[in-house]
Short mmCIF file of C-alpha atoms in Angstrom, two decimals:
data_model
loop_
_atom_site.label_atom_id
_atom_site.label_comp_id
_atom_site.label_asym_id
_atom_site.label_seq_id
_atom_site.Cartn_x
_atom_site.Cartn_y
_atom_site.Cartn_z
CA MET E 34 90.64 137.01 149.19
CA ARG E 35 92.84 137.38 146.11
CA ARG E 36 94.69 134.21 147.09
CA PHE E 37 91.36 132.36 147.35
CA VAL E 38 90.29 133.60 143.90
CA LEU E 39 93.64 132.58 142.44
CA VAL E 40 93.45 129.10 143.97
CA SER E 41 89.84 128.72 142.76
CA SER E 42 90.84 129.71 139.23
CA ILE E 43 93.67 127.21 139.21
CA LEU E 44 91.30 124.50 140.43
CA LEU E 45 88.80 125.33 137.68
CA VAL E 46 91.52 125.11 135.06
CA LEU E 47 92.68 121.76 136.42
CA ILE E 48 89.12 120.42 136.50
CA SER E 49 88.56 121.62 132.91
CA ILE E 50 91.72 119.87 131.79
CA ALA E 51 90.63 116.69 133.55
CA TYR E 52 87.21 116.76 131.89
CA TYR E 53 88.79 117.53 128.52
CA HIS E 54 91.16 114.60 128.97
CA ALA E 55 88.27 112.31 129.91
CA ASP E 56 86.22 113.48 126.92
CA LEU E 57 89.19 112.96 124.63
CA GLN E 58 89.69 109.42 125.91
CA SER E 59 85.98 108.76 125.48
CA LEU E 60 86.01 110.09 121.93
CA LEU E 61 89.03 108.02 121.08
CA HIS E 62 87.34 104.95 122.53
CA GLN E 63 84.14 105.69 120.61
CA GLY E 64 86.15 106.21 117.42
CA THR E 65 87.88 102.87 117.87
CA THR E 66 84.57 101.12 118.51
CA LEU E 67 82.95 102.81 115.52
CA PHE E 68 85.86 101.79 113.28
CA ASN E 69 85.75 98.19 114.50
CA ASP E 70 81.97 97.96 113.98
CA THR E 71 82.23 99.50 110.52
CA PHE E 72 85.20 97.33 109.57
CA ASP E 73 83.45 94.16 110.77
CA SER E 74 80.39 95.14 108.76
CA LEU E 75 82.45 95.68 105.63
CA THR E 76 84.38 92.42 105.89
CA SER E 77 81.20 90.43 106.48
CA GLU E 78 79.53 91.63 103.28
CA SER E 79 78.27 88.94 100.91
CA PRO E 80 80.35 88.09 97.80
CA ASN E 81 79.99 89.94 94.50
CA THR E 82 79.39 93.25 96.32
CA ASN E 83 81.09 96.45 95.21
CA ILE E 84 82.35 97.89 98.49
CA LYS E 85 83.34 101.49 97.87
CA THR E 86 85.46 102.41 100.87
CA ASN E 87 88.03 104.96 101.74
CA ILE E 88 89.99 102.53 103.90
CA THR E 89 93.37 103.28 102.41
CA THR E 90 96.90 103.45 103.64
CA ASP E 91 98.46 106.87 103.16
CA LYS E 92 101.67 105.98 101.35
CA THR E 93 102.85 109.60 101.46
CA LEU E 94 103.58 109.46 105.19
CA SER E 95 107.28 109.31 105.92
CA SER E 96 108.67 106.78 108.36
CA ASN E 97 109.42 109.63 110.79
CA LYS E 98 105.80 110.73 110.80
CA GLN E 99 104.68 107.16 111.32
CA GLN E 100 106.95 106.89 114.35
CA GLN E 101 105.40 110.08 115.77
CA GLN E 102 101.87 108.69 115.55
CA PRO E 103 100.27 107.57 118.84
CA PRO E 104 100.30 103.79 119.35
CA MET E 105 96.51 103.59 118.95
CA LEU E 106 96.64 105.25 115.51
CA ASN E 107 99.33 102.82 114.37
CA THR E 108 97.15 99.95 115.59
CA LEU E 109 94.17 101.30 113.63
CA LYS E 110 96.30 101.69 110.52
CA ASN E 111 97.59 98.13 110.80
CA THR E 112 94.04 96.86 111.29
CA MET E 113 92.89 98.71 108.19
CA SER E 114 95.79 97.50 106.08
CA LYS E 115 95.12 93.77 106.45
CA THR E 116 91.94 91.75 106.60
CA LEU E 117 93.45 88.26 106.12
CA HIS E 118 96.31 88.17 108.61
CA HIS E 119 96.84 84.44 108.04
CA ALA E 120 97.22 84.74 104.25
CA LYS E 121 100.56 84.62 102.49
CA ILE E 122 100.60 87.00 99.50
CA THR E 123 103.50 87.00 97.04
CA PRO E 124 103.49 89.39 94.07
CA HIS E 125 104.44 87.98 90.66
CA ARG E 126 105.79 91.00 88.79
CA SER E 127 105.22 91.41 85.08
CA SER E 128 108.96 91.81 84.61
CA ALA E 129 109.43 88.22 85.86
CA ARG E 130 107.06 86.77 83.24
CA GLY E 131 108.17 85.17 80.04
CA HIS E 132 107.80 87.45 77.01
CA SER E 133 108.01 86.85 73.28
CA ASP E 134 107.24 89.15 70.38
CA HIS E 135 106.86 87.21 67.15
CA GLY E 136 105.55 90.14 65.16
CA TRP E 137 102.09 88.70 64.63
CA LEU E 138 101.95 87.63 68.31
CA ASN E 139 103.06 89.60 71.37
CA THR E 140 102.70 87.34 74.37
CA TYR E 141 103.45 87.32 78.11
CA HIS E 142 103.58 84.07 80.11
CA SER E 143 102.86 84.09 83.84
CA PHE E 144 103.73 80.37 83.96
CA SER E 145 106.23 78.27 82.03
CA PHE E 146 105.05 77.94 78.43
CA ALA E 147 106.44 77.15 74.97
CA ASP E 148 110.17 77.94 74.94
CA TRP E 149 110.07 79.87 78.24
CA TYR E 150 110.67 77.79 81.36
CA ASN E 151 111.04 78.91 84.96
CA PRO E 152 110.87 76.20 87.65
CA LYS E 153 109.39 78.74 90.10
CA PHE E 154 106.38 79.29 87.85
CA ASN E 155 105.14 75.91 86.65
CA ASN E 156 101.65 75.81 88.08
CA PHE E 157 99.59 77.07 91.02
CA GLY E 158 97.15 74.43 92.16
CA SER E 159 95.11 73.52 89.07
CA LEU E 160 96.19 76.70 87.27
CA ARG E 161 98.79 75.77 84.65
CA VAL E 162 98.87 78.54 82.01
CA LEU E 163 98.08 82.25 82.03
CA ASN E 164 99.12 84.00 78.83
CA GLU E 165 98.25 87.59 77.96
CA ASP E 166 98.27 87.67 74.14
CA ARG E 167 97.95 90.29 71.44
CA VAL E 168 97.42 88.89 67.95
CA LYS E 169 97.54 91.14 64.89
CA ALA E 170 94.87 91.21 62.17
CA ASN E 171 94.75 88.32 59.68
CA SER E 172 96.90 86.09 61.89
CA GLY E 173 96.51 83.69 64.76
CA PHE E 174 96.81 80.09 65.86
CA PRO E 175 96.05 77.73 62.96
CA THR E 176 94.42 74.36 63.54
CA HIS E 177 96.17 72.63 66.44
CA PRO E 178 95.33 69.79 68.85
CA HIS E 179 94.68 69.81 72.60
CA ARG E 180 94.45 66.93 75.02
CA ASP E 181 93.67 66.61 78.75
CA PHE E 182 93.52 70.34 79.53
CA GLU E 183 90.70 72.75 80.34
CA ILE E 184 91.40 75.78 78.13
CA PHE E 185 89.60 79.12 78.03
CA SER E 186 90.01 82.46 76.25
CA TYR E 187 88.87 85.71 77.90
CA ILE E 188 88.55 88.54 75.36
CA LEU E 189 89.73 92.00 76.43
CA SER E 190 89.46 93.84 73.11
CA GLY E 191 89.30 93.14 69.39
CA GLU E 192 87.95 90.03 67.70
CA LEU E 193 88.98 86.37 67.83
CA THR E 194 87.35 83.57 65.85
CA HIS E 195 87.22 80.07 67.27
CA ARG E 196 86.68 77.47 64.57
CA ASP E 197 86.39 73.70 65.05
CA SER E 198 88.61 71.72 62.67
CA MET E 199 85.61 69.65 61.51
CA LEU E 200 83.73 72.72 60.26
CA LYS E 201 84.47 73.80 56.71
CA LYS E 202 85.18 77.52 56.45
CA GLY E 203 82.21 79.30 54.91
CA ALA E 204 79.73 76.64 55.97
CA GLU E 205 79.61 77.30 59.71
CA GLY E 206 76.15 78.83 59.95
CA GLY E 207 75.44 81.11 62.92
CA GLN E 208 77.32 81.43 66.20
CA SER E 209 77.70 78.10 67.97
CA ASP E 210 80.05 76.40 70.40
CA ARG E 211 81.94 74.90 67.43
CA PHE E 212 82.20 78.25 65.64
CA TYR E 213 82.26 81.50 67.56
CA ARG E 214 83.46 84.99 66.65
CA MET E 215 84.39 86.44 70.01
CA HIS E 216 84.48 90.07 71.16
CA ARG E 217 85.01 91.85 74.45
CA GLY E 218 83.28 90.06 77.32
CA ASP E 219 83.12 86.72 75.52
CA VAL E 220 84.66 83.57 76.98
CA GLN E 221 85.32 80.46 74.89
CA PHE E 222 86.00 77.24 76.78
CA THR E 223 87.44 73.93 75.58
CA THR E 224 87.67 70.57 77.33
CA GLY E 225 90.57 68.88 75.51
CA GLY E 226 89.88 65.46 77.02
CA THR E 227 90.75 62.56 74.73
CA GLY E 228 91.72 64.97 71.96
CA ILE E 229 90.33 67.92 70.03
CA ALA E 230 91.58 70.20 67.23
CA HIS E 231 90.57 73.77 66.49
CA SER E 232 91.91 77.15 65.39
CA GLU E 233 91.85 80.59 67.04
CA PHE E 234 92.39 83.25 64.43
CA ASN E 235 92.04 87.00 64.27
CA GLU E 236 90.09 87.30 61.03
CA HIS E 237 89.59 91.04 61.41
CA THR E 238 91.11 93.14 58.60
CA LYS E 239 92.92 95.68 60.79
CA ASP E 240 92.33 95.42 64.57
CA THR E 241 94.60 93.58 66.99
CA VAL E 242 92.89 91.22 69.43
CA HIS E 243 93.93 91.27 73.11
CA PHE E 244 92.94 88.31 75.28
CA LEU E 245 93.92 86.03 78.13
CA GLN E 246 94.50 82.36 77.39
CA ILE E 247 94.23 80.24 80.54
CA TRP E 248 94.73 76.50 81.04
CA ALA E 249 93.74 74.39 84.04
CA LEU E 250 94.52 70.78 84.93
CA PRO E 251 91.34 68.65 84.98
CA TRP E 252 90.50 66.38 87.89
CA LYS E 253 90.90 63.33 85.62
CA ARG E 254 92.16 62.41 82.18
CA GLY E 255 90.27 60.97 79.22
CA LEU E 256 87.24 63.27 79.37
CA THR E 257 84.88 63.72 76.43
CA PRO E 258 85.96 66.79 74.41
CA ARG E 259 83.51 69.70 74.61
CA TYR E 260 83.15 73.43 73.88
CA HIS E 261 81.25 76.18 75.71
CA THR E 262 80.86 79.87 74.92
CA ARG E 263 79.28 82.62 76.99
CA HIS E 264 79.18 86.43 77.23
CA PHE E 265 79.70 88.39 80.48
CA ASP E 266 78.65 92.07 80.54
CA ASP E 267 80.96 94.86 81.63
CA GLU E 268 78.18 96.56 83.60
CA GLU E 269 77.83 93.52 85.84
CA LYS E 270 81.60 93.45 86.33
CA ARG E 271 81.43 97.06 87.54
CA LYS E 272 79.08 96.06 90.36
CA GLY E 273 81.36 93.39 91.81
CA PHE E 274 83.27 90.29 90.83
CA VAL E 275 81.33 88.23 88.29
CA THR E 276 81.83 84.47 88.49
CA ILE E 277 82.69 83.07 85.05
CA LEU E 278 83.69 79.43 85.65
CA SER E 279 82.70 76.98 88.38
CA PRO E 280 83.04 73.20 88.81
CA LEU E 281 80.78 70.84 86.88
CA LYS E 282 77.92 69.52 89.00
CA GLY E 283 78.71 65.99 90.09
CA GLY E 284 82.40 66.70 90.43
CA VAL E 285 85.02 64.12 89.65
CA ASP E 286 82.36 61.37 89.81
CA ALA E 287 79.90 63.12 87.49
CA THR E 288 77.61 60.73 85.66
CA ARG E 289 77.27 60.54 81.88
CA GLU E 290 73.99 62.44 82.19
CA GLN E 291 75.65 65.21 84.24
CA GLU E 292 78.45 65.44 81.69
CA LYS E 293 75.92 65.77 78.89
CA ALA E 294 73.84 68.35 80.79
CA ALA E 295 77.06 70.35 81.41
CA GLU E 296 75.54 72.24 84.34
CA ALA E 297 77.91 74.29 86.47
CA THR E 298 77.74 74.44 90.26
CA ILE E 299 77.09 78.19 90.08
CA PRO E 300 74.20 79.14 87.76
CA ASP E 301 75.01 81.15 84.62
CA THR E 302 78.68 80.13 84.66
CA ILE E 303 80.71 77.83 82.41
CA PRO E 304 81.35 74.35 83.88
CA ILE E 305 84.95 73.26 84.35
CA HIS E 306 86.31 69.80 85.20
CA ALA E 307 88.35 71.02 88.17
CA ASP E 308 87.97 72.39 91.69
CA PHE E 309 88.45 75.82 90.18
CA ILE E 310 86.56 79.12 89.97
CA MET E 311 87.24 82.14 87.77
CA GLY E 312 85.93 85.63 88.43
CA ALA E 313 86.45 89.05 86.84
CA GLY E 314 85.69 92.62 87.86
CA LEU E 315 86.10 96.20 86.66
CA ILE E 316 87.04 98.29 89.70
CA ALA E 317 86.82 102.09 89.55
CA PRO E 318 89.61 104.14 91.17
CA GLU E 319 89.25 104.41 94.96
CA SER E 320 86.72 101.55 94.98
CA SER E 321 87.10 98.07 96.38
CA PHE E 322 85.63 94.63 95.59
CA GLU E 323 85.64 91.50 97.71
CA TRP E 324 86.23 88.00 96.41
CA ASN E 325 84.58 85.26 98.44
CA VAL E 326 87.25 82.55 98.44
CA GLY E 327 85.80 79.29 97.12
CA ALA E 328 82.63 81.11 95.99
CA ASN E 329 80.57 78.63 98.06
CA ALA E 330 81.02 76.14 95.23
CA THR E 331 84.11 74.06 95.90
CA GLU E 332 85.11 70.79 97.52
CA ALA E 333 88.43 71.66 99.17
CA THR E 334 88.35 74.23 101.98
CA ARG E 335 92.06 75.03 101.76
CA ARG E 336 92.44 77.32 98.73
CA LYS E 337 94.93 79.17 96.58
CA VAL E 338 93.97 82.35 94.70
CA TYR E 339 95.84 83.93 91.82
CA VAL E 340 95.07 87.61 91.16
CA HIS E 341 95.94 89.11 87.75
CA LEU E 342 95.72 92.77 86.71
CA THR E 343 95.29 92.97 82.94
CA MET E 344 97.31 95.34 80.75
CA THR E 345 94.40 97.39 79.42
CA LYS E 346 94.90 100.98 80.57
CA GLY E 347 98.37 101.91 79.41
CA GLY E 348 99.83 101.53 82.90
CA LYS E 349 97.28 103.78 84.64
CA ALA E 350 95.50 101.00 86.55
CA LYS E 351 96.82 99.77 89.88
CA ILE E 352 95.41 97.61 92.68
CA ARG E 353 96.19 96.77 96.30
CA VAL E 354 95.56 93.21 97.51
CA ASP E 355 94.25 92.71 101.06
CA GLY E 356 95.17 96.29 101.94
CA ARG E 357 98.90 95.47 101.94
CA ASP E 358 101.43 98.02 100.77
CA ASP E 359 103.78 95.22 99.73
CA ALA E 360 101.03 93.75 97.51
CA VAL E 361 100.34 96.72 95.23
CA LEU E 362 100.12 95.45 91.65
CA GLU E 363 100.66 97.32 88.41
CA GLU E 364 99.29 96.25 85.03
CA GLY E 365 100.59 92.82 84.05
CA ASP E 366 101.43 91.91 87.64
CA GLY E 367 99.88 89.00 89.48
CA ALA E 368 99.81 87.81 93.07
CA PHE E 369 99.93 84.34 94.63
CA VAL E 370 97.53 84.26 97.60
CA GLU E 371 98.12 81.20 99.76
CA VAL E 372 97.05 79.87 103.18
CA VAL E 373 93.45 80.96 102.69
CA ASN E 374 90.24 79.07 103.34
CA ALA E 375 86.87 78.82 101.66
CA GLY E 376 84.73 81.67 102.93
CA ASP E 377 87.60 84.11 103.45
CA LYS E 378 87.02 87.59 102.01
CA LEU E 379 89.85 88.84 99.82
CA ALA E 380 89.73 92.61 99.31
CA ILE E 381 90.98 94.11 96.04
CA GLN E 382 91.22 97.91 96.00
CA SER E 383 91.74 100.04 92.90
CA VAL E 384 94.44 102.60 93.72
CA GLY E 385 95.43 103.78 90.24
CA GLU E 386 94.18 106.52 87.93
CA ALA E 387 92.06 104.24 85.72
CA GLU E 388 89.53 101.46 86.07
CA ALA E 389 91.27 98.16 86.88
CA GLU E 390 90.25 94.93 85.14
CA VAL E 391 91.03 92.17 87.61
CA VAL E 392 90.84 88.42 87.00
CA ILE E 393 90.59 86.01 89.93
CA LEU E 394 91.62 82.33 89.59
CA ASP E 395 90.61 80.35 92.69
CA THR E 396 91.91 76.77 92.94
CA ALA E 397 92.41 73.90 95.35
#
């Protein structure tokens, strides 16, 4: 009788273990399915949506611990870490940029500019210049000409006055495209075309102005010179990427009427003479935004995207591109994103201590 009881007890234990094992496998399967469903839902979100997720890669794990993880957990981690497996992402570190401090001007060049030349960084698609400038009070760029470039200034802080060379100082009247005193959130855009001359001066008595100066190559030369100015609110940028520039309606074959109307493909954006889109976002720590490559507004389906993290938080901002640990950017860094297609979703996650101001430059 005792032997029977002992055998029965052993059988019960074995059955319990079997059921526990089956339940564990079922839970693991359900967890995998739940993750895949949730992940698919997140990556299919529409553009300009602030996706606040906790899909992060724990960088504190040692390689030994990673090796001890079950194969399924490693698979899940790899799935979480990349959403665009086909994309090639190459960081462009701030330390590799050109840098000049002229006293009145402290400037960093992501691409060859002025007396700094690096054959590796000449242009990226239509993107030709990306300078991050700080100009001291009562100084700036005096009247100078431009020709056959699309040029825009994105104000980060301070004050910058754009003044057309044909306008006499003191007789400008109110804010206009030919005279504009810019502050944070303002964007001033110039089509150089057949030739234009203007000045960009910090006329403030004490404050330094901090801004990005960006140049793009137009789809054809000899365009009619033109200015545009527009303001983009920070609160909108905290909800998701805000589109700032998009191609002129009519494209390279735009009619004279379309040129005069100056209507952009995406409403409430500035028109640019290039297959080029610019976006900007303010991403809170531990939050993530998605950029919809091409923004449903471009001709070419094969795209290139340049991501730039501005130097606005004293080094406390940091982002991760596409969930990749080898594409974590610090302030001043950029990233070349290649082999992507219109409609791809590029995830940018804020992983630093401070809000990250991210600029997206999407080009053919």
